[in-house]
mmCIF file of C-alpha atoms in Angstrom:
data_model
loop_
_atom_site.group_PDB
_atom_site.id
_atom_site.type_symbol
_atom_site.label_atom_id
_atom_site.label_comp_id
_atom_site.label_asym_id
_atom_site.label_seq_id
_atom_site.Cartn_x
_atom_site.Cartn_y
_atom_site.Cartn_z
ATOM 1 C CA UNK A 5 6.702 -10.339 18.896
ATOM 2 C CA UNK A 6 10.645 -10.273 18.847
ATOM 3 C CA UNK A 7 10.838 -10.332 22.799
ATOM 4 C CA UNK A 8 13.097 -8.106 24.692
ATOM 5 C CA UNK A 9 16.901 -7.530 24.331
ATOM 6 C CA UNK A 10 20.047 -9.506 25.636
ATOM 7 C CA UNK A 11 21.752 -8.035 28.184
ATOM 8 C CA UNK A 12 23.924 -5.311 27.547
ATOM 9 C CA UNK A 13 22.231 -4.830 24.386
ATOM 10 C CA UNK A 14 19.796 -1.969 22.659
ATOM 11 C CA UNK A 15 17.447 -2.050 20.424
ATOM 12 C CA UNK A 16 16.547 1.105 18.343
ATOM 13 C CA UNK A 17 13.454 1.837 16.027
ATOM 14 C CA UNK A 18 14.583 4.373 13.763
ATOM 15 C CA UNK A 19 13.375 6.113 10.692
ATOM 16 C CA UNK A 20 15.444 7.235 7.922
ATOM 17 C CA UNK A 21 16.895 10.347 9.994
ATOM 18 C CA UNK A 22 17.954 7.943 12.244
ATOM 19 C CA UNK A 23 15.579 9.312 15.107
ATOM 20 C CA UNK A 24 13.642 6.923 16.732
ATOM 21 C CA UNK A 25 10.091 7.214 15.614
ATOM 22 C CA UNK A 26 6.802 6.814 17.937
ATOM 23 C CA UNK A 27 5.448 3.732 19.468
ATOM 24 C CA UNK A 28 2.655 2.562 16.813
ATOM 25 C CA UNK A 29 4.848 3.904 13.721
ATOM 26 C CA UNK A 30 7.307 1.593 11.275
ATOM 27 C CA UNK A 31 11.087 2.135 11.236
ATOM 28 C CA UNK A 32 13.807 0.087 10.793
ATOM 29 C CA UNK A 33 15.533 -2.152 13.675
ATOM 30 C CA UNK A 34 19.102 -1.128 14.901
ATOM 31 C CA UNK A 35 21.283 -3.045 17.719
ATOM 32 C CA UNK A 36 23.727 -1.640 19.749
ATOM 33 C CA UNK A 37 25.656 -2.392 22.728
ATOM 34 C CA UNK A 38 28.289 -4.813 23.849
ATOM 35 C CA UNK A 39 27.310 -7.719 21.346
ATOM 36 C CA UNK A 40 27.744 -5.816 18.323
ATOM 37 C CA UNK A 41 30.759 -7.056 15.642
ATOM 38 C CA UNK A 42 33.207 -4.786 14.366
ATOM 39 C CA UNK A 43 31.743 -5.626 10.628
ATOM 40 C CA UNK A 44 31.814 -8.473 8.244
ATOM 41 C CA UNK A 45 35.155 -10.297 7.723
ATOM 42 C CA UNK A 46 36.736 -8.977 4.123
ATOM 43 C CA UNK A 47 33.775 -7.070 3.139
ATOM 44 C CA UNK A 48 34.622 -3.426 3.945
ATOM 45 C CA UNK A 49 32.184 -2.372 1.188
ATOM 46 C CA UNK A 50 29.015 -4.074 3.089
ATOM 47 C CA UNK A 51 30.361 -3.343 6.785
ATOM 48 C CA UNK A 52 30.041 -0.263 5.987
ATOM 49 C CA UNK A 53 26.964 0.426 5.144
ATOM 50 C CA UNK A 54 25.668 -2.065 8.245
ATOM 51 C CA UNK A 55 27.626 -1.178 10.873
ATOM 52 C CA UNK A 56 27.296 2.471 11.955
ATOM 53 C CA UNK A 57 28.278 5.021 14.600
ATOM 54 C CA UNK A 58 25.824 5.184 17.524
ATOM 55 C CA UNK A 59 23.749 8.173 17.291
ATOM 56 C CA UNK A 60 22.369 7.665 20.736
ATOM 57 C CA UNK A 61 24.649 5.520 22.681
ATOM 58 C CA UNK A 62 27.956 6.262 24.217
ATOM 59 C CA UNK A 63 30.865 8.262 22.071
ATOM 60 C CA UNK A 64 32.731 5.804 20.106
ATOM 61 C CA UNK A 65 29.861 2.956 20.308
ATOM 62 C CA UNK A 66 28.431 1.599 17.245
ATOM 63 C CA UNK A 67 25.210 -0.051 16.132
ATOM 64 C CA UNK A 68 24.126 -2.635 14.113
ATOM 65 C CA UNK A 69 21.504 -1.810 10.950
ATOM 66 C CA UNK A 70 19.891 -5.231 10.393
ATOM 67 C CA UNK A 71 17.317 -4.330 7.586
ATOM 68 C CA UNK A 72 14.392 -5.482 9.359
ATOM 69 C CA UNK A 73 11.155 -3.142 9.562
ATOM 70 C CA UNK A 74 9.662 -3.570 13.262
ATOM 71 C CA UNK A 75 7.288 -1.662 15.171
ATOM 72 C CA UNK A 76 6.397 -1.246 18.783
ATOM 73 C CA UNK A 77 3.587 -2.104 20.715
ATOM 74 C CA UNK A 78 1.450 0.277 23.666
ATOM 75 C CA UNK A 79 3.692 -2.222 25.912
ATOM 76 C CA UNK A 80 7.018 -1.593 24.012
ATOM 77 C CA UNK A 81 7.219 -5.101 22.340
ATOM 78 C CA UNK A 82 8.687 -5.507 18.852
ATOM 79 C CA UNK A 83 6.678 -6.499 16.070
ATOM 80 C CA UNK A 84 8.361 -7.521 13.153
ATOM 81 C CA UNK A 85 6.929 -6.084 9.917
ATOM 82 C CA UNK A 86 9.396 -7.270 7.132
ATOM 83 C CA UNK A 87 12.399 -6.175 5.333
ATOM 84 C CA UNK A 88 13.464 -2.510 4.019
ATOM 85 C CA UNK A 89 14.676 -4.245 0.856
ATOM 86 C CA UNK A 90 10.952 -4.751 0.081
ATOM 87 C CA UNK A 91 10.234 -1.325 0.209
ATOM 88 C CA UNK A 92 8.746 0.298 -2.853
ATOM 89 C CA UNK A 93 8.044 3.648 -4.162
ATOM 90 C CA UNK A 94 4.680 3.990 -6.531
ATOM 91 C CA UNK A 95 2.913 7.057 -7.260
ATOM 92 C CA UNK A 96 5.017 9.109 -5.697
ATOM 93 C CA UNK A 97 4.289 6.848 -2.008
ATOM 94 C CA UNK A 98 6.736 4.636 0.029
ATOM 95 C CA UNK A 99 5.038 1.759 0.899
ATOM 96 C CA UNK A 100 6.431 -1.332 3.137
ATOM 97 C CA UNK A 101 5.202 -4.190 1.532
ATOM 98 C CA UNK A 102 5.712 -6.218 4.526
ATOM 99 C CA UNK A 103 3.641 -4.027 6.502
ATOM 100 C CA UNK A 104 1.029 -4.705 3.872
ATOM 101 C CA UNK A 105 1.726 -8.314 3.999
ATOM 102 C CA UNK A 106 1.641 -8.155 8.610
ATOM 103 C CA UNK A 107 -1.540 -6.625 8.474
ATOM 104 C CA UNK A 108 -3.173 -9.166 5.953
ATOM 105 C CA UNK A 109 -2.492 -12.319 7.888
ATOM 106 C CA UNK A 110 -4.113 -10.528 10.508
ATOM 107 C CA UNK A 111 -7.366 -11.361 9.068
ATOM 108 C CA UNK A 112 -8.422 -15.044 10.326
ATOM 109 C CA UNK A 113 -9.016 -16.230 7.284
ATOM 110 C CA UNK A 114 -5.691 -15.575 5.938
ATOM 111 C CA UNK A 115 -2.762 -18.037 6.558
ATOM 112 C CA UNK A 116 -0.123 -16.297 4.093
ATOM 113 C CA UNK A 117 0.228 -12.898 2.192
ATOM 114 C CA UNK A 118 2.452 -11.304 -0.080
ATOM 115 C CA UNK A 119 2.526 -8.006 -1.774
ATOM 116 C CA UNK A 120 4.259 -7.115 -5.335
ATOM 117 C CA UNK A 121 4.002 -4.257 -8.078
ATOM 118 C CA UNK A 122 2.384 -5.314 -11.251
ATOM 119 C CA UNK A 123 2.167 -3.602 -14.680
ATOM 120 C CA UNK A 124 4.005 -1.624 -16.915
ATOM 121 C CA UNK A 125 5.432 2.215 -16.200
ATOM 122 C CA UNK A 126 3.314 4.916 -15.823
ATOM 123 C CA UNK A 127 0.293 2.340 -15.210
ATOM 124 C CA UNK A 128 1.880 0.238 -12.019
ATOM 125 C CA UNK A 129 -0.131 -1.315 -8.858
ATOM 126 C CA UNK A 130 0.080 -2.947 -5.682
ATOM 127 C CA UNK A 131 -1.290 -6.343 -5.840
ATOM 128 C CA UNK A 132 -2.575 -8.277 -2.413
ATOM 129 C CA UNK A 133 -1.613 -12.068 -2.608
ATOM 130 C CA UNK A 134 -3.367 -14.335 -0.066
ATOM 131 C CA UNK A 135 -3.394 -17.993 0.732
ATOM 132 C CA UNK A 136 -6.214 -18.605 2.494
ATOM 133 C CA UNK A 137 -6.751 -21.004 5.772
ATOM 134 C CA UNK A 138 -9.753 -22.188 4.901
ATOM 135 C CA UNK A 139 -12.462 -20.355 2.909
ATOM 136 C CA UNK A 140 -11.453 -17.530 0.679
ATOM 137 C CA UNK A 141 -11.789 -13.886 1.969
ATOM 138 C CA UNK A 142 -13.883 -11.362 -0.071
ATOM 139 C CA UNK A 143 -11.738 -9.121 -2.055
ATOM 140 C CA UNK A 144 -14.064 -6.620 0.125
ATOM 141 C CA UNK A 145 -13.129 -7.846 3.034
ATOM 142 C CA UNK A 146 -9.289 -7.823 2.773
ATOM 143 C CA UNK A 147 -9.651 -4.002 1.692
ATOM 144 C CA UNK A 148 -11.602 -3.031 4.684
ATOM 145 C CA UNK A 149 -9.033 -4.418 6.646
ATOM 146 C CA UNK A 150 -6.448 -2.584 5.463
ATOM 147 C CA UNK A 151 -8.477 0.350 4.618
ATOM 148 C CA UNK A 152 -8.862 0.710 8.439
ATOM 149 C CA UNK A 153 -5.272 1.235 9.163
ATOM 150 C CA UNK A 154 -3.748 3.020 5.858
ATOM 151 C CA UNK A 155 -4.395 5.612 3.465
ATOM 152 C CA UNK A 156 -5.947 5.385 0.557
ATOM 153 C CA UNK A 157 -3.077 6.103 -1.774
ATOM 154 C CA UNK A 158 -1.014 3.111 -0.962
ATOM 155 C CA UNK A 159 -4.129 0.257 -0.470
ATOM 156 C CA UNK A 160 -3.818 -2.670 -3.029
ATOM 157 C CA UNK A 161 -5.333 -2.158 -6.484
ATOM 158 C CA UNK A 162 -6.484 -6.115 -6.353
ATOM 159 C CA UNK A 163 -6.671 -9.175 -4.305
ATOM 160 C CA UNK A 164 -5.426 -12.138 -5.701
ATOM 161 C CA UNK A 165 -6.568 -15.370 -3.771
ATOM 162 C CA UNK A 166 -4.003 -18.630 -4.299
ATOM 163 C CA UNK A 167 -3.599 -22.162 -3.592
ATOM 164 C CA UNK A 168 0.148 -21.412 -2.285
ATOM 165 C CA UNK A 169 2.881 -19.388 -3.247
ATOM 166 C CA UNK A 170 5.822 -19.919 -5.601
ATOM 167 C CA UNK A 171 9.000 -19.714 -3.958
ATOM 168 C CA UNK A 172 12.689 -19.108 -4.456
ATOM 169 C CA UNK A 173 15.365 -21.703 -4.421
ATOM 170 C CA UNK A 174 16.164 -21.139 -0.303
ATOM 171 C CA UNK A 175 12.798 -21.046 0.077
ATOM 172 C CA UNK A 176 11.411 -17.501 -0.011
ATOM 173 C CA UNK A 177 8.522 -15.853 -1.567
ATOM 174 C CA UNK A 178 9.335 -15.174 -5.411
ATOM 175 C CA UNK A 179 7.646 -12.123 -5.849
ATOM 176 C CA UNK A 180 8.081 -11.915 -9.286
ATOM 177 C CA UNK A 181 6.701 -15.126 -9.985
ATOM 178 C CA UNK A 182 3.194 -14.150 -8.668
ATOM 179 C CA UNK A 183 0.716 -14.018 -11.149
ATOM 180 C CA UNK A 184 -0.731 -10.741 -12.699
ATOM 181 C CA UNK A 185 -4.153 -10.737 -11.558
ATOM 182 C CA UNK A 186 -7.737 -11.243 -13.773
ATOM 183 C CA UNK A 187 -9.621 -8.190 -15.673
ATOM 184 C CA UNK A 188 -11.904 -6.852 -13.007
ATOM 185 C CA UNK A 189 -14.605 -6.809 -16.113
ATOM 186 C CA UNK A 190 -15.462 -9.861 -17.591
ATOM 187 C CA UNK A 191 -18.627 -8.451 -19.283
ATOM 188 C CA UNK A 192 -19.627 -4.852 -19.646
ATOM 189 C CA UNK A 193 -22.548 -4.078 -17.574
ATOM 190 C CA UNK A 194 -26.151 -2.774 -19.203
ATOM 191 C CA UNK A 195 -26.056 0.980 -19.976
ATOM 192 C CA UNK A 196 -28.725 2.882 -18.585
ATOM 193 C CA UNK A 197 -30.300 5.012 -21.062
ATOM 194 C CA UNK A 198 -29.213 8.436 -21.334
ATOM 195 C CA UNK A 199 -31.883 9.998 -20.229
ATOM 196 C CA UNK A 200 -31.650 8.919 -16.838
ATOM 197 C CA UNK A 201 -28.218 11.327 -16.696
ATOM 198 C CA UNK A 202 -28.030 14.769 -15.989
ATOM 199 C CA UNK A 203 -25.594 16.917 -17.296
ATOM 200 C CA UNK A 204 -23.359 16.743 -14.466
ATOM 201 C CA UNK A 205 -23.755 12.897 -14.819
ATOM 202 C CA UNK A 206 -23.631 12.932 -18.067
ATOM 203 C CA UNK A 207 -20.380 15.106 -17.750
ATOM 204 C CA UNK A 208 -18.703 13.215 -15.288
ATOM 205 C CA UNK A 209 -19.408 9.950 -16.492
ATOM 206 C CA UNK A 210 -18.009 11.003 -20.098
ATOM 207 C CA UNK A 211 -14.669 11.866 -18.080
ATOM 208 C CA UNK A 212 -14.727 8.687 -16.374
ATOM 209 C CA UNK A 213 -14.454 6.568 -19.746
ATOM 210 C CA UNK A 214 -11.944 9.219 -21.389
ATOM 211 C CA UNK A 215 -9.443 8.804 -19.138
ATOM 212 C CA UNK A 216 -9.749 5.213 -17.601
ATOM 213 C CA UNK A 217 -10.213 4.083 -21.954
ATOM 214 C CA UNK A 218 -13.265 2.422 -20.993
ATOM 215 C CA UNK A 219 -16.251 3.008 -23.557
ATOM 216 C CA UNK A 220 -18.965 0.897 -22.209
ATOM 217 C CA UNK A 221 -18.143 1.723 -18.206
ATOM 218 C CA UNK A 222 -21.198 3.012 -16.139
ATOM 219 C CA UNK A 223 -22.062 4.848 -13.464
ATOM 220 C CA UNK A 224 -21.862 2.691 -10.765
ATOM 221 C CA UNK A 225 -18.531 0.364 -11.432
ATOM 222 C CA UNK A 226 -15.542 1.315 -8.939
ATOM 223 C CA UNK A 227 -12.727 3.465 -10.416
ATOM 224 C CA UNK A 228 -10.129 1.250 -8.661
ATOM 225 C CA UNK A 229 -11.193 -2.123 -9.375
ATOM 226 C CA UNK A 230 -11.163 -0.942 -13.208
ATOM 227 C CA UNK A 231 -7.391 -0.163 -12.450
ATOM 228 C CA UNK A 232 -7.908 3.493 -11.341
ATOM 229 C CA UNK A 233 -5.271 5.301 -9.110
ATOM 230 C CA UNK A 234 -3.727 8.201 -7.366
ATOM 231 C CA UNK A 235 -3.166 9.350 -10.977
ATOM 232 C CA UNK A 236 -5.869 8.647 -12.322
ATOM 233 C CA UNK A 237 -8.128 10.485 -9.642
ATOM 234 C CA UNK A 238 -5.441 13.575 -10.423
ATOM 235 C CA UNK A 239 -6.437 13.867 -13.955
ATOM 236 C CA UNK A 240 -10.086 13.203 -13.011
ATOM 237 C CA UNK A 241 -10.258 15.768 -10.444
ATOM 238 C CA UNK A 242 -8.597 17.712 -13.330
ATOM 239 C CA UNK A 243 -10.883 17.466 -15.852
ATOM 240 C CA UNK A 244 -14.017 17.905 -14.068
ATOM 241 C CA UNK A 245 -12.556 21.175 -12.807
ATOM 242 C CA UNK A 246 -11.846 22.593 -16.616
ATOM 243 C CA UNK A 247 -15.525 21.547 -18.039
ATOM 244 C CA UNK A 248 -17.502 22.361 -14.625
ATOM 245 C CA UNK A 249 -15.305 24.704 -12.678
ATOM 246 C CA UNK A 250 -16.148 22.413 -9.371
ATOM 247 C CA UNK A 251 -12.609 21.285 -7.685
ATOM 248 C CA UNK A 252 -13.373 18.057 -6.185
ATOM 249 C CA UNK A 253 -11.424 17.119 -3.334
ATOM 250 C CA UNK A 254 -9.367 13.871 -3.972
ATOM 251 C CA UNK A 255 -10.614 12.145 -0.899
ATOM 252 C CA UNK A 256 -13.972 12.187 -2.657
ATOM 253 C CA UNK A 257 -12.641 9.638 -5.462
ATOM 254 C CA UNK A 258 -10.923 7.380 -2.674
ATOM 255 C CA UNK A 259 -14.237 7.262 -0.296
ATOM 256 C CA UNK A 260 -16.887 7.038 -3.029
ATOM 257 C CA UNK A 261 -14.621 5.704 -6.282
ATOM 258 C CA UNK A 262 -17.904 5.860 -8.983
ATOM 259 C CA UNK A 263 -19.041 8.175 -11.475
ATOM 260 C CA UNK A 264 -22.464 8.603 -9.546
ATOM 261 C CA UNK A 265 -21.200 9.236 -6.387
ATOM 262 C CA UNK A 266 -18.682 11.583 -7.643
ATOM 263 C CA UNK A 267 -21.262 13.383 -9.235
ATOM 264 C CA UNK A 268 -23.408 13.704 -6.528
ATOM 265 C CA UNK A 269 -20.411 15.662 -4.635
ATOM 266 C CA UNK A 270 -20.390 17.936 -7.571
ATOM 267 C CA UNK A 271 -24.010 18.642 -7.522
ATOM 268 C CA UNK A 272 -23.339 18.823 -3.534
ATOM 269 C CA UNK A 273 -20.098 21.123 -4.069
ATOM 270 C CA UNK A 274 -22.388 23.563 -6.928
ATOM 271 C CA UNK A 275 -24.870 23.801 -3.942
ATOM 272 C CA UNK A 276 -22.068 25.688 -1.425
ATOM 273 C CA UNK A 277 -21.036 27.846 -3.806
ATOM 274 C CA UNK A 278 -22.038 31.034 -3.035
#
């Protein structure tokens, strides 16, 4: 909670129309009013690009864009969230990573939390970083409660659980010093003979191993923990409509990420068709 403003001071949430956005919804802090500077001494360059005309305060007033992502409460309190220079864009999604990080140490059992992209182009995901407080949260748990609050497309693709963080010289986070995080498969799992799979199985579960590379994945091991994502449900989705003309919605992949479950929905999704 940032507390209320000085006197003669206001305090705007705004998003990046500079309108102020709803109570409940991120956006990034702005001050105006009688304590704001007239910039930063002999850096025109960086005044101005922080210190800004008022777009709802008196003509000629200016405001102050501090950088920090806040949000307010039912009661109109300020919660600070982070920083906008550790926003990201992955898959197409803007995500705050210190909204990620806010809502992590929500859960008891977490006493820090970071956020960071990991892995090459094309194949990149949000990693979860958490020291704990005591005993270790379930990877399981963490994604529930975030899961609760965000959308699917922009939840962490792993939880990484550490000792502490490694930090910068003046004693921030280093973000890209955070370690990549272990294989989610250690051992492939027993195949169940074929026989027990349908064709639809079969069909889907053939898909499943083309595109996530995996020859020896099974029915029942979660797309995302293997590394899946938004893509990766896309061409999914894509190829299970060209070999059995069923269009899957994507939501299915995100609530029920296995190759049984999804083809159960197709079997489901065959049924409606008139």
């Amino acid at each position: 909670d940032l507390g209320s403003p000085l006197a003669n001071t206001r305090l705007y949430v705004l998003g990046p129309d500079a309108e102020p956005v709803p109570y409940g919804v991120t956006g990034e802090l702005y001050v105006g009013g009688a304590g704001v500077a007239h910039g930063y001494l002999g850096r025109p360059g960086l005044t101005a690009s922080r210190f800004l005309p008022d777009p709802h305060g008196p003509a000629g007033s200016r405001v102050y864009r501090t950088g920090d992502l806040v949000r307010r409460s039912p009661g109109g309190a300020l919660e600070f969230l982070g920083r906008s220079d550790s926003q990201v864009k992955l898959r197409g999604h803007r995500i705050e990573l210190g909204e990620i990080e806010a809502r992590l140490v929500r859960h008891p059992a977490v006493a820090q939390a970071a956020a960071a992209v990991r892995g090459p182009e094309g194949d990149r995901r949000l990693i979860a970083y958490v020291v704990p407080s005591g005993a270790a949260p379930s990877p399981e748990a963490l994604h529930a409660l975030l899961a609760a609050t965000l959308p699917a497309a922009v939840l962490p693709g792993a939880y990484v659980v550490l000792d502490s963080f490694p930090l910068t010289p003046n004693g921030k986070v280093d973000r890209a010093a955070l370690p990549a995080p272990e294989p989610a498969r250690t051992e492939p799992a027993a195949l169940p003979p074929d026989e027990e799979l349908d064709p639809v199985g079969a069909a889907v579960l053939a898909i499943w191993r083309e595109v996530l590379e995996l020859e020896d994945l099974t029915p029942d091991e979660d797309l995302f923990d293997l590394g899946g994502h938004s893509l990766t449900v896309t061409a999914i989705a894509a190829r299970i409509h060209d070999r059995l003309g069923t269009v899957v919605p994507l939501d299915v992949f995100f609530d029920t990420p296995t190759a049984r479950d999804v083809a159960d929905a197709v079997r489901a999704l065959r049924e409606e068709q008139p």
